[in-house]
mmCIF file of C-alpha atoms in Angstrom:
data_model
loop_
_atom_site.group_PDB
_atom_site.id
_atom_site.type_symbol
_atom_site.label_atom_id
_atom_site.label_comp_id
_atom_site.label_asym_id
_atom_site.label_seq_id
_atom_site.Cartn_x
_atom_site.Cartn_y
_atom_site.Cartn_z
ATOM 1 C CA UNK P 1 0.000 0.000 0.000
ATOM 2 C CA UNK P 2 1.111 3.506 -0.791
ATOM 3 C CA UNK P 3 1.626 6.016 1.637
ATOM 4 C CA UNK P 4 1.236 9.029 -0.607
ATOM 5 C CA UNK P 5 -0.061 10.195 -3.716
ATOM 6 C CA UNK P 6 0.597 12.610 -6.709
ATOM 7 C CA UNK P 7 -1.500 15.885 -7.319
ATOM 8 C CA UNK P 8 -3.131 14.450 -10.567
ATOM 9 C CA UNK P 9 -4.449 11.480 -9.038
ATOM 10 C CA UNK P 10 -6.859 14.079 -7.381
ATOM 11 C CA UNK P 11 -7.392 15.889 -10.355
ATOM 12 C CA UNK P 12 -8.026 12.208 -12.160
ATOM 13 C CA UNK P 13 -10.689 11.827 -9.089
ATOM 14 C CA UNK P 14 -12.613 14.695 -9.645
ATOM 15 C CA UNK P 15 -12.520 15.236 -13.102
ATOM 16 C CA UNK P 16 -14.094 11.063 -13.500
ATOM 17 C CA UNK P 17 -16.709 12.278 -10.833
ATOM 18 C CA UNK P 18 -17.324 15.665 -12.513
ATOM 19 C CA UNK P 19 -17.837 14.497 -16.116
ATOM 20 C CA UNK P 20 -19.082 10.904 -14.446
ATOM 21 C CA UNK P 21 -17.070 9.175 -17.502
ATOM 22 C CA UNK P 22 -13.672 7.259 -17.163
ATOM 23 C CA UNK P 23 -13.360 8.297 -21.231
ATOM 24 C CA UNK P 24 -14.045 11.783 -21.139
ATOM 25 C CA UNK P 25 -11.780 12.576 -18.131
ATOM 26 C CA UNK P 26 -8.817 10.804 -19.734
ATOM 27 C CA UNK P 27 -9.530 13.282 -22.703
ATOM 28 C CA UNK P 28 -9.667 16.303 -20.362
ATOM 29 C CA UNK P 29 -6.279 14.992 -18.741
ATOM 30 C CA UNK P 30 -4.345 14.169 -21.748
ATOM 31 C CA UNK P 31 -3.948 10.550 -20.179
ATOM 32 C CA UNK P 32 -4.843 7.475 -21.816
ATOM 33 C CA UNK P 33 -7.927 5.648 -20.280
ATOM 34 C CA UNK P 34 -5.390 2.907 -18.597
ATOM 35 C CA UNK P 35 -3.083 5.540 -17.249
ATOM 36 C CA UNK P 36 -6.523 7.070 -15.467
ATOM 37 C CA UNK P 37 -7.685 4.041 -14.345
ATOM 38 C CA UNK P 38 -3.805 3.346 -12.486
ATOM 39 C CA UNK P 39 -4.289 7.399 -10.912
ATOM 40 C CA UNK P 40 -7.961 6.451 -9.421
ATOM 41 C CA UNK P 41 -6.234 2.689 -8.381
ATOM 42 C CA UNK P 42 -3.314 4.472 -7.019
ATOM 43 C CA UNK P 43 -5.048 6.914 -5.045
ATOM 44 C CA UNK P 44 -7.652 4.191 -3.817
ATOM 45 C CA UNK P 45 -4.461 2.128 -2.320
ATOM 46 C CA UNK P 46 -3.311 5.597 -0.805
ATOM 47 C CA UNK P 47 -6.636 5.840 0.794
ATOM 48 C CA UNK P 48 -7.028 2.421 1.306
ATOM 49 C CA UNK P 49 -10.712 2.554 0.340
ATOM 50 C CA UNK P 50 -12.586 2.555 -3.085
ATOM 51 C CA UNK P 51 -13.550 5.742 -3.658
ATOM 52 C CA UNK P 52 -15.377 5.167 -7.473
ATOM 53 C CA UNK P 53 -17.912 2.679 -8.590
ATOM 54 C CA UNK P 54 -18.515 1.641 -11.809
ATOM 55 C CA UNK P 55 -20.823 0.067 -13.958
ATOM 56 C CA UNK P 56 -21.898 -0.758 -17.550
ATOM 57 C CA UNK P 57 -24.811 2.024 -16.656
ATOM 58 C CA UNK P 58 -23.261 5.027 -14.358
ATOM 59 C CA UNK P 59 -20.207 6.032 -13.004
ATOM 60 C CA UNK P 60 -20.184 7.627 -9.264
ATOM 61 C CA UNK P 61 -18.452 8.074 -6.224
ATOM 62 C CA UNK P 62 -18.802 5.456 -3.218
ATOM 63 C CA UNK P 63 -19.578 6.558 -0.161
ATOM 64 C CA UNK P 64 -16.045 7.411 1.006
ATOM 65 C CA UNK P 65 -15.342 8.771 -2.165
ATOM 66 C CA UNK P 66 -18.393 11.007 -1.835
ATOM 67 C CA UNK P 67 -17.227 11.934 1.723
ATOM 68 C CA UNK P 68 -13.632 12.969 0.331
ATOM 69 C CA UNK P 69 -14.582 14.858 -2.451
ATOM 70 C CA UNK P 70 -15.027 18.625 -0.679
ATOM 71 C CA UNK P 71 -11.057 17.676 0.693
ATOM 72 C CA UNK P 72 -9.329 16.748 -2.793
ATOM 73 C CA UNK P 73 -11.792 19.778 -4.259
ATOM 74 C CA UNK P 74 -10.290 21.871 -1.647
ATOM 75 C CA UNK P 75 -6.481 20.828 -1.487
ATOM 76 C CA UNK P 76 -6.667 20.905 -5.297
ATOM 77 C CA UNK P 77 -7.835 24.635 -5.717
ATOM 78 C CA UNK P 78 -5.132 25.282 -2.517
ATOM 79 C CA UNK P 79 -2.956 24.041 -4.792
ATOM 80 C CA UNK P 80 -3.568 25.764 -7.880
ATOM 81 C CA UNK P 81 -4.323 29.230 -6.258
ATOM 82 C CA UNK P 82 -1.022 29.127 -4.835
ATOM 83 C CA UNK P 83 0.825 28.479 -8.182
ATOM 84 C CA UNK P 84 -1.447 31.330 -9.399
ATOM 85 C CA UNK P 85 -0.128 33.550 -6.091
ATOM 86 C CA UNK P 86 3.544 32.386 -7.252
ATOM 87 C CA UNK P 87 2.536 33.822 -10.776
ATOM 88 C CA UNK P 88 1.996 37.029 -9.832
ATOM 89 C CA UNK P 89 5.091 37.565 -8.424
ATOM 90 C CA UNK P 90 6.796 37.001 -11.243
ATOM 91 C CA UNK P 91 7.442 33.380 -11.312
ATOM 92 C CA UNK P 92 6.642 31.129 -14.706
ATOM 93 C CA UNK P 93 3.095 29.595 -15.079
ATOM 94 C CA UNK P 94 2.067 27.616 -17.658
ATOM 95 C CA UNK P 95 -2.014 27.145 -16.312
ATOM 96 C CA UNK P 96 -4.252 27.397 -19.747
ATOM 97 C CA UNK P 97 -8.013 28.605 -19.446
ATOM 98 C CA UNK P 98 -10.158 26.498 -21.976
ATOM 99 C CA UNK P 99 -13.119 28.066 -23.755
ATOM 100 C CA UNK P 100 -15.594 27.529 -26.293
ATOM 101 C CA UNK P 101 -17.458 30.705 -27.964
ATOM 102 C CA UNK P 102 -20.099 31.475 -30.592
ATOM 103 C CA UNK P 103 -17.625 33.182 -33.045
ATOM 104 C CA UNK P 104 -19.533 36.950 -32.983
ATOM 105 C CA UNK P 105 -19.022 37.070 -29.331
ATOM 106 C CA UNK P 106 -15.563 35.914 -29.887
ATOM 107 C CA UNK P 107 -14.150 38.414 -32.483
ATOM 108 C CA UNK P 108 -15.963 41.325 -31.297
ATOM 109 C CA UNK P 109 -15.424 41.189 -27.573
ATOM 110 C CA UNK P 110 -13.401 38.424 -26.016
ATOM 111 C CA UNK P 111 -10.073 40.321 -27.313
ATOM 112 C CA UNK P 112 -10.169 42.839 -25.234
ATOM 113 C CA UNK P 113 -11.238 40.984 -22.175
ATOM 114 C CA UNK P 114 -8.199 38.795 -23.057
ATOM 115 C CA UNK P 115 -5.580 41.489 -23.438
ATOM 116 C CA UNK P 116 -6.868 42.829 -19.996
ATOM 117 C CA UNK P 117 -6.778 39.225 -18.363
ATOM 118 C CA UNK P 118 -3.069 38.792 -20.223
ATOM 119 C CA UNK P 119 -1.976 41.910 -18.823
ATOM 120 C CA UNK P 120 -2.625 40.914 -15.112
ATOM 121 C CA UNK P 121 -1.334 37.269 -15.957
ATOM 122 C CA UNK P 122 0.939 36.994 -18.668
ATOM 123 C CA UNK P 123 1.858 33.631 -18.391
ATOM 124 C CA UNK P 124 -1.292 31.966 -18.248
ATOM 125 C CA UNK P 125 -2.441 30.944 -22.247
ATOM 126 C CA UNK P 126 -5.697 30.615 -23.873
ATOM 127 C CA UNK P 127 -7.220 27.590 -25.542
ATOM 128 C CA UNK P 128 -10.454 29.831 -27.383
ATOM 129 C CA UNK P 129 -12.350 27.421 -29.898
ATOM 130 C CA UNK P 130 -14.930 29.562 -31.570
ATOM 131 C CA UNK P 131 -17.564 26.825 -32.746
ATOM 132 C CA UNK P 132 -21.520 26.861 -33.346
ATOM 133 C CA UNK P 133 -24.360 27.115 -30.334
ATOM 134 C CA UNK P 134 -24.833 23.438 -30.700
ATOM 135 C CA UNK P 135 -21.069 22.230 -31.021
ATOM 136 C CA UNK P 136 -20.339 24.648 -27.524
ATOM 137 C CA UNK P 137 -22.537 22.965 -25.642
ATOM 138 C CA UNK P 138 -21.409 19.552 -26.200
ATOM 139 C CA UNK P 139 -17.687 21.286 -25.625
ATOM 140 C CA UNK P 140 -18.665 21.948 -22.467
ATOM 141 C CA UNK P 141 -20.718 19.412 -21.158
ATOM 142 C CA UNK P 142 -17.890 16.833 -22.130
ATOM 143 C CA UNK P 143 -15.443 18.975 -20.728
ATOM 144 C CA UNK P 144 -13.581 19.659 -23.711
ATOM 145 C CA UNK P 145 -13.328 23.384 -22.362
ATOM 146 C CA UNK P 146 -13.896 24.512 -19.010
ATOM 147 C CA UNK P 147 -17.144 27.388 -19.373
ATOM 148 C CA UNK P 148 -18.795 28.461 -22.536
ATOM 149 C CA UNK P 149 -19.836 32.176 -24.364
ATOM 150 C CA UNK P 150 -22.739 30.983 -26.131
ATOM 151 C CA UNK P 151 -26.271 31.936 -26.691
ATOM 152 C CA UNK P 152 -28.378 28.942 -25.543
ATOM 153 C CA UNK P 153 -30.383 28.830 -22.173
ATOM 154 C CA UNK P 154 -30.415 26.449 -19.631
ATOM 155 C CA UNK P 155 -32.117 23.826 -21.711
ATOM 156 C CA UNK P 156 -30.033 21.124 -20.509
ATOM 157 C CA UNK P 157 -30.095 19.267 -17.330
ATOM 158 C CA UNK P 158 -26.175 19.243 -17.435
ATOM 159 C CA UNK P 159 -25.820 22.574 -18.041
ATOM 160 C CA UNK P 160 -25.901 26.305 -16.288
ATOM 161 C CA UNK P 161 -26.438 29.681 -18.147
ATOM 162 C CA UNK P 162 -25.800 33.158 -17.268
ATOM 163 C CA UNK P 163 -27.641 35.883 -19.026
ATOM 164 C CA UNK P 164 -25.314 38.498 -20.013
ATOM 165 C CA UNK P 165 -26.393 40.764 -22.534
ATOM 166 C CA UNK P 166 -29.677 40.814 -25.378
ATOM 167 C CA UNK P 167 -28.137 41.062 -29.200
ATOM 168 C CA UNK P 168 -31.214 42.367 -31.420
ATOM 169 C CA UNK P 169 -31.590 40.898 -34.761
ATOM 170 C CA UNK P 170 -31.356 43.628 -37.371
ATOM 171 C CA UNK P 171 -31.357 44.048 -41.286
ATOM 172 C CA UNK P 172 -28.031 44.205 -43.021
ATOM 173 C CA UNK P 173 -28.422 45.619 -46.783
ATOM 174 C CA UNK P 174 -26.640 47.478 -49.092
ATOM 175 C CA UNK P 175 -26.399 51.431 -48.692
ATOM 176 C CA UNK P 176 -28.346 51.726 -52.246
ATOM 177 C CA UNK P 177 -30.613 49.699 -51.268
ATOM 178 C CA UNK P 178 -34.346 51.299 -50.698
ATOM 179 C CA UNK P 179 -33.960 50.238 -46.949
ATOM 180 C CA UNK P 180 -30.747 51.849 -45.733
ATOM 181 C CA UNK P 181 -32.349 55.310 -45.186
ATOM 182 C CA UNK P 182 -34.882 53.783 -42.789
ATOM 183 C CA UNK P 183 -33.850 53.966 -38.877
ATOM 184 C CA UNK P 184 -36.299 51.021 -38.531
ATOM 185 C CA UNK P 185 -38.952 48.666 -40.040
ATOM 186 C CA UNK P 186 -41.352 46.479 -39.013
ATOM 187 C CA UNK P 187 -40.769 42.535 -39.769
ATOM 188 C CA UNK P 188 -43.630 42.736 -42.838
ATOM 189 C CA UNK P 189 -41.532 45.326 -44.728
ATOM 190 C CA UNK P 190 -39.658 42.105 -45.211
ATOM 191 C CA UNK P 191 -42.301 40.388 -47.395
ATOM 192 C CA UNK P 192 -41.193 39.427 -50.909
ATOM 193 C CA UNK P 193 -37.710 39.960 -50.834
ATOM 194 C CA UNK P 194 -34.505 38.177 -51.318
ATOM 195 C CA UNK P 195 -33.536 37.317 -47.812
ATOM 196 C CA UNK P 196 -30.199 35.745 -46.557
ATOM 197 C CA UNK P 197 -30.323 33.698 -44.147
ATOM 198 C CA UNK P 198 -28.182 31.349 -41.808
ATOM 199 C CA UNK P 199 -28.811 27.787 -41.208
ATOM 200 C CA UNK P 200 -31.811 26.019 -39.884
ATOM 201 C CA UNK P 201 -29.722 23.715 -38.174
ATOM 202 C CA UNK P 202 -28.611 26.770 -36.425
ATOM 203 C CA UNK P 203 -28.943 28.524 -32.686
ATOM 204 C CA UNK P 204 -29.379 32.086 -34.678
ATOM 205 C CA UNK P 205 -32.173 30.340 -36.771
ATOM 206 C CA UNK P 206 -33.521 28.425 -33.823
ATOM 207 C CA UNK P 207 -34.286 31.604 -31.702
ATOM 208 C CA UNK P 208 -35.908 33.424 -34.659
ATOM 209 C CA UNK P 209 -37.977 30.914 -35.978
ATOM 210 C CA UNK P 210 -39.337 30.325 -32.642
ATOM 211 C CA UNK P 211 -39.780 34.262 -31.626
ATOM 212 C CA UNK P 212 -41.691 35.223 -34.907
ATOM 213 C CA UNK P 213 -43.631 31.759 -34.742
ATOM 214 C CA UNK P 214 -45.106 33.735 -32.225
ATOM 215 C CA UNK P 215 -45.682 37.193 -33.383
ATOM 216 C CA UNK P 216 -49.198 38.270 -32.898
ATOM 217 C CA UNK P 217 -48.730 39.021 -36.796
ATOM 218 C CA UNK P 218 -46.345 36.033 -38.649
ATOM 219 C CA UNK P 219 -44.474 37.767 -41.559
ATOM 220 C CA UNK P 220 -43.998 35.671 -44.606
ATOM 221 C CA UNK P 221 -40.352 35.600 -45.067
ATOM 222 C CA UNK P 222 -38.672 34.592 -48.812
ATOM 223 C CA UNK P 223 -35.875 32.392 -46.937
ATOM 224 C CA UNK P 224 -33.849 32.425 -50.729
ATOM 225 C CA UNK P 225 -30.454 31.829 -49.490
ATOM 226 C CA UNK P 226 -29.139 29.761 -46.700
ATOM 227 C CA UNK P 227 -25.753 29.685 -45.197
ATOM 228 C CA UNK P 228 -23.681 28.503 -42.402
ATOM 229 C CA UNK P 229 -21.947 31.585 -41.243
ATOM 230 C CA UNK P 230 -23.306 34.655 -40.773
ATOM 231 C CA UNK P 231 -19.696 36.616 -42.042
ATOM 232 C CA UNK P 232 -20.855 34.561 -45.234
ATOM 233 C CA UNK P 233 -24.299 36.442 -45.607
ATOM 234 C CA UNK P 234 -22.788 39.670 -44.926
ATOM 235 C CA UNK P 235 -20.423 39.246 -48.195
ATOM 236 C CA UNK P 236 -23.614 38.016 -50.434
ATOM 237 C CA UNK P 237 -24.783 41.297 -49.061
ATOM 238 C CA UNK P 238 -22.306 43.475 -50.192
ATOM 239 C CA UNK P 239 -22.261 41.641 -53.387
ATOM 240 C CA UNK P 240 -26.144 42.664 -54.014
ATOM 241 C CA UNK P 241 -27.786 39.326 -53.993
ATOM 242 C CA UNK P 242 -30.689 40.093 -50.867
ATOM 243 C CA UNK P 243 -30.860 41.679 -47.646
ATOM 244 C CA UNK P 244 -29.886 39.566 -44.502
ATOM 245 C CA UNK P 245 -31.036 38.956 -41.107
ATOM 246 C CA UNK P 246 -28.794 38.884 -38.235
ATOM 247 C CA UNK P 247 -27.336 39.688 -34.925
ATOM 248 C CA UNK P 248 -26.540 43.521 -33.831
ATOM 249 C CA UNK P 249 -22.886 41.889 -32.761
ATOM 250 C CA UNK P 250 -22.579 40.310 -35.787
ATOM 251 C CA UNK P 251 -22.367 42.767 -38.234
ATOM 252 C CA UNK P 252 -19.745 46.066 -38.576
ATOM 253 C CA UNK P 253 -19.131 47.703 -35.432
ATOM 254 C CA UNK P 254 -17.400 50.811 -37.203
ATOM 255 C CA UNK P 255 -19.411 52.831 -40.716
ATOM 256 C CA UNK P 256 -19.242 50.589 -43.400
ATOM 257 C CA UNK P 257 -18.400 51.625 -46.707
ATOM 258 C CA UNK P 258 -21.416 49.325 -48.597
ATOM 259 C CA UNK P 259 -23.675 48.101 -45.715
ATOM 260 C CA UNK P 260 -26.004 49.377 -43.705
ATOM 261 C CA UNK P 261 -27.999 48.304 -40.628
ATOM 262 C CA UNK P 262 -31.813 49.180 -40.173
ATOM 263 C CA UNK P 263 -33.751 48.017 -36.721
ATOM 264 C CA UNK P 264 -36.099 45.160 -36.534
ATOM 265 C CA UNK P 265 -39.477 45.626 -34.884
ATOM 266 C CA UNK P 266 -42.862 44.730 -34.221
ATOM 267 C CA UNK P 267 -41.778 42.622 -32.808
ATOM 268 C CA UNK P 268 -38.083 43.305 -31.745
ATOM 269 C CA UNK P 269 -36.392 39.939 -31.541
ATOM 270 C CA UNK P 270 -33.573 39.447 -29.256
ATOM 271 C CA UNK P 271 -31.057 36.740 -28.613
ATOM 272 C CA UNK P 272 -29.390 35.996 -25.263
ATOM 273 C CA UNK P 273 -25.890 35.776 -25.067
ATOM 274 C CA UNK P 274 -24.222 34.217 -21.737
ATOM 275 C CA UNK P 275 -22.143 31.933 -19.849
ATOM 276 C CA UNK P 276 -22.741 28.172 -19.877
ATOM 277 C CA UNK P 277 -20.895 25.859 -17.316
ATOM 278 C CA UNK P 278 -21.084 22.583 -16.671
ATOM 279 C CA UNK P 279 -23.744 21.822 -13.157
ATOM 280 C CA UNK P 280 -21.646 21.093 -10.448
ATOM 281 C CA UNK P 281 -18.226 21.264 -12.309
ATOM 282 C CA UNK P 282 -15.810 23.681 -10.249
ATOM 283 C CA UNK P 283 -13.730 26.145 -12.566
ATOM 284 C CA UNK P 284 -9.869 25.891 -12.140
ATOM 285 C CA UNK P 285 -8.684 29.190 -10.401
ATOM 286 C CA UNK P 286 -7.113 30.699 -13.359
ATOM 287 C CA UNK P 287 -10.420 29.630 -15.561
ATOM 288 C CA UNK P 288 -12.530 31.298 -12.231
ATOM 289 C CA UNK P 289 -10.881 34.758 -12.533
ATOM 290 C CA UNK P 290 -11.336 35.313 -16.352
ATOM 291 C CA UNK P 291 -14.929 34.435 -15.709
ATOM 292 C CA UNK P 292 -15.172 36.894 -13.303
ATOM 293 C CA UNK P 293 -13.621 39.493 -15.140
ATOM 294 C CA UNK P 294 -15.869 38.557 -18.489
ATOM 295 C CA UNK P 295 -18.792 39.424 -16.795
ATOM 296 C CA UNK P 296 -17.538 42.521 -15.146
ATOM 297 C CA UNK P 297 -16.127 43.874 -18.247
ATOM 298 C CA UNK P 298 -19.041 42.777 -20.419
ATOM 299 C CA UNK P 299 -22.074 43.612 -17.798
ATOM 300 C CA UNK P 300 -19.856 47.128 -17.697
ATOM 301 C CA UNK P 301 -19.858 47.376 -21.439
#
């Protein structure tokens, strides 16, 4: 029997419990699924206890392992917060926060909340993977990435969201186009026109459809192209071929030379961008302070 045991035979512990797969946790680690199973045997024989059960149905903790999992939690973050403490003195620290983002939120706004982050720790790096709605979610709940910018709810038992902001839809057309003088137009103005959409396989499409499913007045759009990204409809824009529909954040930020953007109404349609994190997962402490200062700066935008 051992007498002691390494930090990431913890870290093997809680990341089987937290993701309650053997597979996925050897992803998260980098470890092969028989060099996780010798951490959780090894710390077991430290213990002298098993602390996981598994089956061909569920993997959980036994009861030991259920009563030791608020100390590893605890001498793990000890652990890491200290290395972070070491950081900021100026030693070397190679910690990495993992994220997944819809790819508006992460071109127009996660820079800067980077650069700030990078300033206060230099040597902590980024993993950002900017990916659909749909693909983020399953990023984080397989712990892939640690928390999530996305624009889903809570729709999933495995899964937390935290409002942060409401992106309007609004029309992107051409400035010669009959539209761009208008401040704003109601969705019927929309009616028999060539309009560019994304995907309905889609978040962006999802929360539209289902918003003017239930307008009090249903406009009859002319769906006439569909693509995957919206960066894509804004250059079939530019090249004259319809109007689109999209998100505020998603189009230019600064006075575009060719496009304008008109506001949406009657009804205003809004989607909900926030953070998603896995229910009952505990952010590393490097991932836990660049959360904290994302919703500062962004709630403060």
């Amino acid at each position: 029997m051992r007498n002691n045991f390494e930090f990431l035979d913890l870290k093997a512990f809680l990341a089987v419990l937290e993701l309650s797969s053997f597979h996925a946790a050897a992803k998260l680690l980098n470890l092969s699924p028989p060099a996780l199973s010798r951490r959780i045997k090894a710390l077991e024989e430290a213990v002298g206890a098993q602390l996981i059960e598994r089956t061909t149905r569920r993997v959980g903790p036994t009861q030991v392992g259920r009563e030791m999992m608020p100390l590893m939690r605890r001498l793990v973050d000890e652990f890491e917060e200290s290395i972070l403490s070491i950081s900021d003195l100026g030693g070397r620290h190679r910690a990495q926060v993992r994220l997944a983002s819809v790819p508006t939120a992460a071109f127009y706004f996660l820079p800067r909340v980077v650069q700030a982050f990078h300033a206060r720790y230099p040597e902590i790096r980024f993993r950002i993977m900017d990916l659909s709605a749909n693909e983020g979610l399953d990023a984080v709940a397989n712990g892939e990435v640690e928390f999530g910018i996305n624009i889903t709810g809570a729709t999933r038992d495995d899964l937390m969201f935290t409002p942060l902001m409401e992106d309007p839809f609004v029309l992107a057309c051409r400035r010669d186009h009959e539209f761009a003088a208008r401040a704003a137009l109601p969705w019927s103005a929309l009616e028999g026109h060539p309009l560019i959409g994304v995907s309905k396989t889609s978040g962006n499409r999802a929360v539209l459809d289902r918003a003017l499913a239930t307008a009090a007045k249903r406009p009859d759009l002319n769906w006439f192209y569909e693509v995957n990204h919206l960066s894509t409809s804004l250059g079939l824009v530019e090249a004259g071929l319809g109007i689109s529909v999209l998100p505020q954040l998603a189009t230019p930020q600064r006075e575009h030379p060719l496009i304008a953007t008109v506001i949406l109404q009657d009804p205003v349609v809004t989607r909900t961008i926030g953070l998603v994190e896995r229910r009952g997962a505990r952010l590393s402490p490097a991932a836990a302070r660049f959360r904290d200062l994302l919703v500062n700066e962004w709630r403060g935008s």
